[in-house]
mmCIF file of C-alpha atoms in Angstrom:
data_model
loop_
_atom_site.group_PDB
_atom_site.id
_atom_site.type_symbol
_atom_site.label_atom_id
_atom_site.label_comp_id
_atom_site.label_asym_id
_atom_site.label_seq_id
_atom_site.Cartn_x
_atom_site.Cartn_y
_atom_site.Cartn_z
ATOM 1 C CA MET A 68 77.032 167.769 39.427
ATOM 2 C CA LYS A 69 79.260 169.032 36.639
ATOM 3 C CA LYS A 70 81.673 170.223 39.324
ATOM 4 C CA LEU A 71 82.444 166.750 40.638
ATOM 5 C CA LEU A 72 86.002 166.980 39.333
ATOM 6 C CA LYS A 73 86.840 169.988 41.485
ATOM 7 C CA PRO A 74 89.392 169.362 44.260
ATOM 8 C CA VAL A 75 87.885 168.550 47.648
ATOM 9 C CA LEU A 76 88.250 171.533 49.965
ATOM 10 C CA ALA A 77 89.153 169.375 52.925
ATOM 11 C CA ALA A 78 92.351 168.355 51.138
ATOM 12 C CA SER A 79 93.805 171.611 52.427
ATOM 13 C CA ILE A 80 93.906 170.053 55.903
ATOM 14 C CA ALA A 81 96.977 168.086 54.831
ATOM 15 C CA ALA A 82 98.851 171.353 54.184
ATOM 16 C CA ALA A 83 97.813 172.958 57.442
ATOM 17 C CA THR A 84 101.234 172.972 59.090
ATOM 18 C CA LEU A 85 103.249 174.079 56.093
ATOM 19 C CA ALA A 86 105.786 176.799 56.834
ATOM 20 C CA VAL A 87 105.464 179.482 54.177
ATOM 21 C CA PRO A 88 108.563 181.512 53.317
ATOM 22 C CA MET A 89 107.679 185.094 52.486
ATOM 23 C CA ALA A 90 109.781 188.068 51.547
ATOM 24 C CA ALA A 91 110.618 190.175 54.581
ATOM 25 C CA PRO A 92 109.997 193.861 53.944
ATOM 26 C CA ALA A 93 112.050 196.515 55.662
ATOM 27 C CA SER A 94 110.617 197.555 59.005
ATOM 28 C CA ALA A 95 110.589 201.324 58.819
ATOM 29 C CA GLN A 96 107.681 203.625 58.027
ATOM 30 C CA VAL A 97 107.815 206.885 56.120
ATOM 31 C CA ASN A 98 106.358 210.226 57.208
ATOM 32 C CA GLY A 99 103.825 208.620 59.498
ATOM 33 C CA ILE A 100 102.404 206.410 56.729
ATOM 34 C CA ALA A 101 102.744 202.628 56.783
ATOM 35 C CA THR A 102 101.239 199.501 55.280
ATOM 36 C CA SER A 103 100.639 196.092 56.803
ATOM 37 C CA ASN A 104 99.103 192.789 55.770
ATOM 38 C CA PRO A 105 96.950 191.243 58.537
ATOM 39 C CA THR A 106 96.710 187.898 56.759
ATOM 40 C CA ALA A 107 100.504 187.660 56.539
ATOM 41 C CA VAL A 108 100.734 188.502 60.240
ATOM 42 C CA ILE A 109 98.404 185.663 61.239
ATOM 43 C CA LEU A 110 99.941 183.234 58.751
ATOM 44 C CA ARG A 111 103.505 183.866 59.877
ATOM 45 C CA ALA A 112 102.815 184.176 63.604
ATOM 46 C CA ALA A 113 104.840 181.624 65.559
ATOM 47 C CA ALA A 114 101.781 180.653 67.590
ATOM 48 C CA ARG A 115 99.797 179.911 64.430
ATOM 49 C CA SER A 116 102.493 177.611 63.090
ATOM 50 C CA ALA A 117 102.993 175.861 66.426
ATOM 51 C CA GLY A 118 99.250 175.555 66.953
ATOM 52 C CA TYR A 119 98.707 173.987 63.546
ATOM 53 C CA SER A 120 101.578 171.565 64.160
ATOM 54 C CA ALA A 121 99.989 170.506 67.447
ATOM 55 C CA ILE A 122 96.644 170.034 65.695
ATOM 56 C CA GLN A 123 98.284 167.873 63.055
ATOM 57 C CA THR A 124 99.713 165.649 65.776
ATOM 58 C CA THR A 125 96.435 165.463 67.687
ATOM 59 C CA TYR A 126 94.420 164.603 64.595
ATOM 60 C CA ALA A 127 97.029 162.552 62.744
ATOM 61 C CA ALA A 128 94.687 159.573 62.322
ATOM 62 C CA GLN A 129 91.876 161.768 60.984
ATOM 63 C CA ILE A 130 94.221 163.511 58.544
ATOM 64 C CA GLN A 131 95.420 160.152 57.264
ATOM 65 C CA GLN A 132 91.787 159.101 56.828
ATOM 66 C CA ILE A 133 90.999 162.325 54.931
ATOM 67 C CA ASN A 134 93.951 161.778 52.607
ATOM 68 C CA GLN A 135 92.788 158.218 51.913
ATOM 69 C CA LEU A 136 89.228 159.385 51.263
ATOM 70 C CA ASN A 137 90.474 162.060 48.881
ATOM 71 C CA THR A 138 92.470 159.447 46.982
ATOM 72 C CA GLU A 139 89.366 157.303 46.702
ATOM 73 C CA LEU A 140 87.319 160.318 45.603
ATOM 74 C CA THR A 141 89.785 161.108 42.841
ATOM 75 C CA THR A 142 89.574 157.543 41.559
ATOM 76 C CA LEU A 143 85.773 157.592 41.597
ATOM 77 C CA GLN A 144 85.587 160.980 39.906
ATOM 78 C CA ARG A 145 87.942 159.897 37.150
ATOM 79 C CA SER A 146 85.909 156.757 36.565
ATOM 80 C CA LEU A 147 82.924 158.935 35.618
ATOM 81 C CA ASP A 148 84.989 160.820 33.038
ATOM 82 C CA THR A 149 84.713 158.110 30.421
ATOM 83 C CA ASN A 150 86.138 160.200 27.560
ATOM 84 C CA GLY A 151 89.062 161.504 29.652
ATOM 85 C CA ASP A 152 88.534 165.195 28.901
ATOM 86 C CA GLN A 153 88.537 166.304 32.573
ATOM 87 C CA GLN A 154 84.936 167.455 32.221
ATOM 88 C CA LEU A 155 81.783 165.659 33.274
ATOM 89 C CA THR A 156 78.733 165.818 31.071
ATOM 90 C CA ASP A 157 75.211 165.123 32.286
ATOM 91 C CA ALA A 158 75.291 161.937 30.253
ATOM 92 C CA GLU A 159 78.467 160.707 31.986
ATOM 93 C CA ILE A 160 77.025 161.476 35.397
ATOM 94 C CA GLN A 161 73.664 159.873 34.698
ATOM 95 C CA ALA A 162 75.357 156.805 33.243
ATOM 96 C CA ASN A 163 76.636 155.676 36.644
ATOM 97 C CA PRO A 164 74.437 156.882 39.520
ATOM 98 C CA THR A 165 75.995 154.342 41.874
ATOM 99 C CA VAL A 166 79.407 156.026 41.570
ATOM 100 C CA VAL A 167 77.802 159.437 42.057
ATOM 101 C CA GLN A 168 76.217 158.215 45.294
ATOM 102 C CA GLN A 169 79.575 156.838 46.434
ATOM 103 C CA ILE A 170 81.223 160.198 45.728
ATOM 104 C CA GLN A 171 78.579 162.071 47.676
ATOM 105 C CA ALA A 172 78.891 159.682 50.619
ATOM 106 C CA LYS A 173 82.676 160.019 50.732
ATOM 107 C CA GLU A 174 82.484 163.816 50.450
ATOM 108 C CA ALA A 175 80.126 163.856 53.427
ATOM 109 C CA GLN A 176 82.551 161.622 55.322
ATOM 110 C CA VAL A 177 85.448 163.957 54.524
ATOM 111 C CA GLN A 178 83.417 166.920 55.718
ATOM 112 C CA THR A 179 82.495 165.235 58.995
ATOM 113 C CA THR A 180 86.065 164.075 59.637
ATOM 114 C CA SER A 181 87.459 167.531 58.851
ATOM 115 C CA GLU A 182 85.153 169.490 61.133
ATOM 116 C CA PRO A 183 87.039 169.040 64.452
ATOM 117 C CA ILE A 184 90.337 169.850 62.726
ATOM 118 C CA ALA A 185 88.923 173.017 61.204
ATOM 119 C CA MET A 186 87.381 174.032 64.539
ATOM 120 C CA ALA A 187 90.760 173.684 66.259
ATOM 121 C CA GLN A 188 92.348 175.812 63.534
ATOM 122 C CA TYR A 189 89.585 178.408 63.894
ATOM 123 C CA TYR A 190 90.282 178.543 67.631
ATOM 124 C CA VAL A 191 94.001 179.119 67.057
ATOM 125 C CA ILE A 192 93.317 181.927 64.609
ATOM 126 C CA GLU A 193 90.660 183.598 66.734
ATOM 127 C CA GLN A 194 93.014 183.819 69.705
ATOM 128 C CA LEU A 195 95.534 185.587 67.470
ATOM 129 C CA LEU A 196 92.880 187.884 66.026
ATOM 130 C CA ASN A 197 91.766 188.798 69.546
ATOM 131 C CA ASP A 198 95.194 190.292 70.269
ATOM 132 C CA TYR A 199 96.061 191.454 66.756
ATOM 133 C CA GLY A 200 94.692 194.959 67.342
ATOM 134 C CA ASN A 201 96.813 195.356 70.477
ATOM 135 C CA ALA A 202 99.965 194.280 68.628
ATOM 136 C CA ARG A 203 99.189 196.604 65.727
ATOM 137 C CA ASN A 204 98.545 199.541 68.070
ATOM 138 C CA GLN A 205 101.819 198.825 69.832
ATOM 139 C CA VAL A 206 103.678 199.183 66.528
ATOM 140 C CA ILE A 207 101.668 202.286 65.619
ATOM 141 C CA GLN A 208 102.654 203.961 68.875
ATOM 142 C CA ASN A 209 106.277 202.850 68.766
ATOM 143 C CA LYS A 210 106.749 204.145 65.223
ATOM 144 C CA SER A 211 104.488 207.207 65.468
ATOM 145 C CA ILE A 212 102.350 206.003 62.594
ATOM 146 C CA SER A 213 99.454 208.289 61.748
ATOM 147 C CA LEU A 214 98.045 206.376 58.777
ATOM 148 C CA MET A 215 98.145 202.641 58.085
ATOM 149 C CA ILE A 216 96.699 201.180 54.895
ATOM 150 C CA SER A 217 96.540 197.858 53.107
ATOM 151 C CA PRO A 218 99.376 197.172 50.656
ATOM 152 C CA ASP A 219 96.723 196.549 47.991
ATOM 153 C CA ALA A 220 95.523 200.142 48.347
ATOM 154 C CA LEU A 221 99.011 201.563 47.731
ATOM 155 C CA GLN A 222 100.000 202.391 44.164
ATOM 156 C CA TYR A 223 103.502 203.493 45.094
ATOM 157 C CA GLY A 224 105.584 203.645 48.228
ATOM 158 C CA PRO A 225 109.252 203.860 49.124
ATOM 159 C CA ASP A 226 111.179 200.923 50.525
ATOM 160 C CA GLY A 227 110.558 200.415 54.205
ATOM 161 C CA ILE A 228 106.937 201.526 54.318
ATOM 162 C CA ASP A 229 105.619 198.072 55.242
ATOM 163 C CA VAL A 230 105.516 197.253 58.972
ATOM 164 C CA THR A 231 104.083 193.740 58.698
ATOM 165 C CA ASN A 232 107.254 192.246 60.180
ATOM 166 C CA ASP A 233 107.059 194.593 63.146
ATOM 167 C CA ILE A 234 103.491 193.511 63.878
ATOM 168 C CA ILE A 235 104.492 189.843 63.570
ATOM 169 C CA ALA A 236 107.265 190.448 66.108
ATOM 170 C CA ALA A 237 104.791 192.151 68.436
ATOM 171 C CA VAL A 238 102.286 189.296 68.104
ATOM 172 C CA ASP A 239 105.011 186.722 68.779
ATOM 173 C CA ALA A 240 106.130 188.603 71.880
ATOM 174 C CA ARG A 241 102.623 189.149 73.208
ATOM 175 C CA LEU A 242 101.189 185.725 72.355
ATOM 176 C CA PRO A 243 103.966 183.181 71.836
ATOM 177 C CA THR A 244 101.581 180.230 72.200
ATOM 178 C CA VAL A 245 97.855 179.600 71.933
ATOM 179 C CA ALA A 246 95.554 176.805 73.051
ATOM 180 C CA THR A 247 94.337 174.201 70.556
ATOM 181 C CA ALA A 248 91.689 172.459 72.689
ATOM 182 C CA VAL A 249 88.368 173.975 71.653
ATOM 183 C CA PRO A 250 86.067 174.814 74.592
ATOM 184 C CA ALA A 251 82.713 173.060 74.630
ATOM 185 C CA GLY A 252 80.085 174.971 72.711
ATOM 186 C CA TRP A 253 82.542 177.460 71.220
ATOM 187 C CA GLN A 254 81.792 178.787 67.739
ATOM 188 C CA PRO A 255 84.112 180.918 65.576
ATOM 189 C CA ARG A 256 83.264 184.470 64.578
ATOM 190 C CA ARG A 257 82.709 185.365 60.953
ATOM 191 C CA ASP A 258 86.006 187.242 60.717
ATOM 192 C CA THR A 259 87.763 184.166 62.119
ATOM 193 C CA VAL A 260 86.294 181.963 59.397
ATOM 194 C CA GLN A 261 87.279 184.503 56.734
ATOM 195 C CA MET A 262 90.859 184.722 58.030
ATOM 196 C CA HIS A 263 91.080 180.936 58.220
ATOM 197 C CA GLN A 264 90.000 180.676 54.583
ATOM 198 C CA ALA A 265 92.601 183.251 53.539
ATOM 199 C CA VAL A 266 95.351 181.432 55.436
ATOM 200 C CA GLN A 267 94.313 178.027 54.064
ATOM 201 C CA GLN A 268 94.360 179.320 50.494
ATOM 202 C CA ILE A 269 97.954 180.470 50.911
ATOM 203 C CA LEU A 270 98.963 177.192 52.551
ATOM 204 C CA VAL A 271 97.361 175.111 49.802
ATOM 205 C CA VAL A 272 99.002 177.135 47.018
ATOM 206 C CA ALA A 273 102.365 176.861 48.769
ATOM 207 C CA ALA A 274 101.916 173.099 49.161
ATOM 208 C CA GLN A 275 101.011 172.738 45.492
ATOM 209 C CA GLN A 276 104.061 174.758 44.462
ATOM 210 C CA ALA A 277 106.305 172.688 46.712
ATOM 211 C CA ALA A 278 104.888 169.475 45.241
ATOM 212 C CA ALA A 279 105.438 170.783 41.712
ATOM 213 C CA ARG A 280 109.049 171.644 42.498
ATOM 214 C CA GLN A 281 109.559 168.218 44.017
ATOM 215 C CA ALA A 282 108.087 166.555 40.937
ATOM 216 C CA GLN A 283 110.427 168.517 38.664
ATOM 217 C CA GLN A 284 113.536 167.372 40.478
ATOM 218 C CA PRO A 285 115.413 164.645 38.573
ATOM 219 C CA ALA A 286 115.417 161.228 40.144
ATOM 220 C CA ALA A 287 118.607 160.332 41.982
ATOM 221 C CA ALA A 288 120.961 158.224 39.924
ATOM 222 C CA PRO A 289 121.363 154.664 41.237
ATOM 223 C CA ALA A 290 124.575 154.048 43.128
ATOM 224 C CA ALA A 291 127.280 152.308 41.097
ATOM 225 C CA SER A 292 127.923 148.795 42.214
ATOM 226 C CA GLY A 293 131.458 147.922 43.197
ATOM 227 C CA ARG A 294 133.517 145.488 41.191
#
C-alpha cells in the first residue's frame, strides 16, 4: 500500500501513438561486423506507428475514460498524503480506508478498460516480430554481415557499424501495414509482451520529456489592443 503514489501503468496508453525522433546512424557495416537494435526497429517501423494511430482512433472513448480515471486516481492518492511529503505511511493509509477502496476500484477499472487497447497493441507488435527475422536476414545477406551484435555489447565501433536503419527500411518494405483487429481467442507470446513493454517505456519517457519541454515554454504574450 505504500506504493499508492506510483504512476498508474495504464497511463502509458495515452502516449501510444507518439512519434519518437531518434538519431539515425549511418547504414554501413565494417568488416562483416554490425550492430542493430531490435526495439528501435519495432518502435520506428511505419506499421507500428500507423497501427497505434488506428488503435487510438478505435479506442478514443476508452482512452478518454482512462485519462479521466487517472486524474481521479491522482486526486484520491494525494488526499491520503495528509502531510504532503509524497510518501504514504501506514498511518495515513489506515486513516482513510474508504479512499483506499476507491483507489483500488478505480485501478481495477483502468486495468479492465486498458486490456483491449493493450491486446490490439500486442497484435500489432507480434505481426512485426513475426517478420523481423526475415527483414534482418535480408540486410545480413545484402551487406555480407557475418556477425551482428547488440549495441549494448559493443565497447567501441567505428561510425557506420549500426544497421538498425537498414532493418527498419526492410521491415517497412516487407510489412508496410498490419492488422489491428485482434482475432478471437488470440493471446500474445511472451516475447511480444516483453517488446511491447520496452516500446511503451520509450513512448512514455518521450511523452514526459515533450510535456516538460512544453511546460518550460514561456506563455505567449497577449496581443496589444489597438487604439
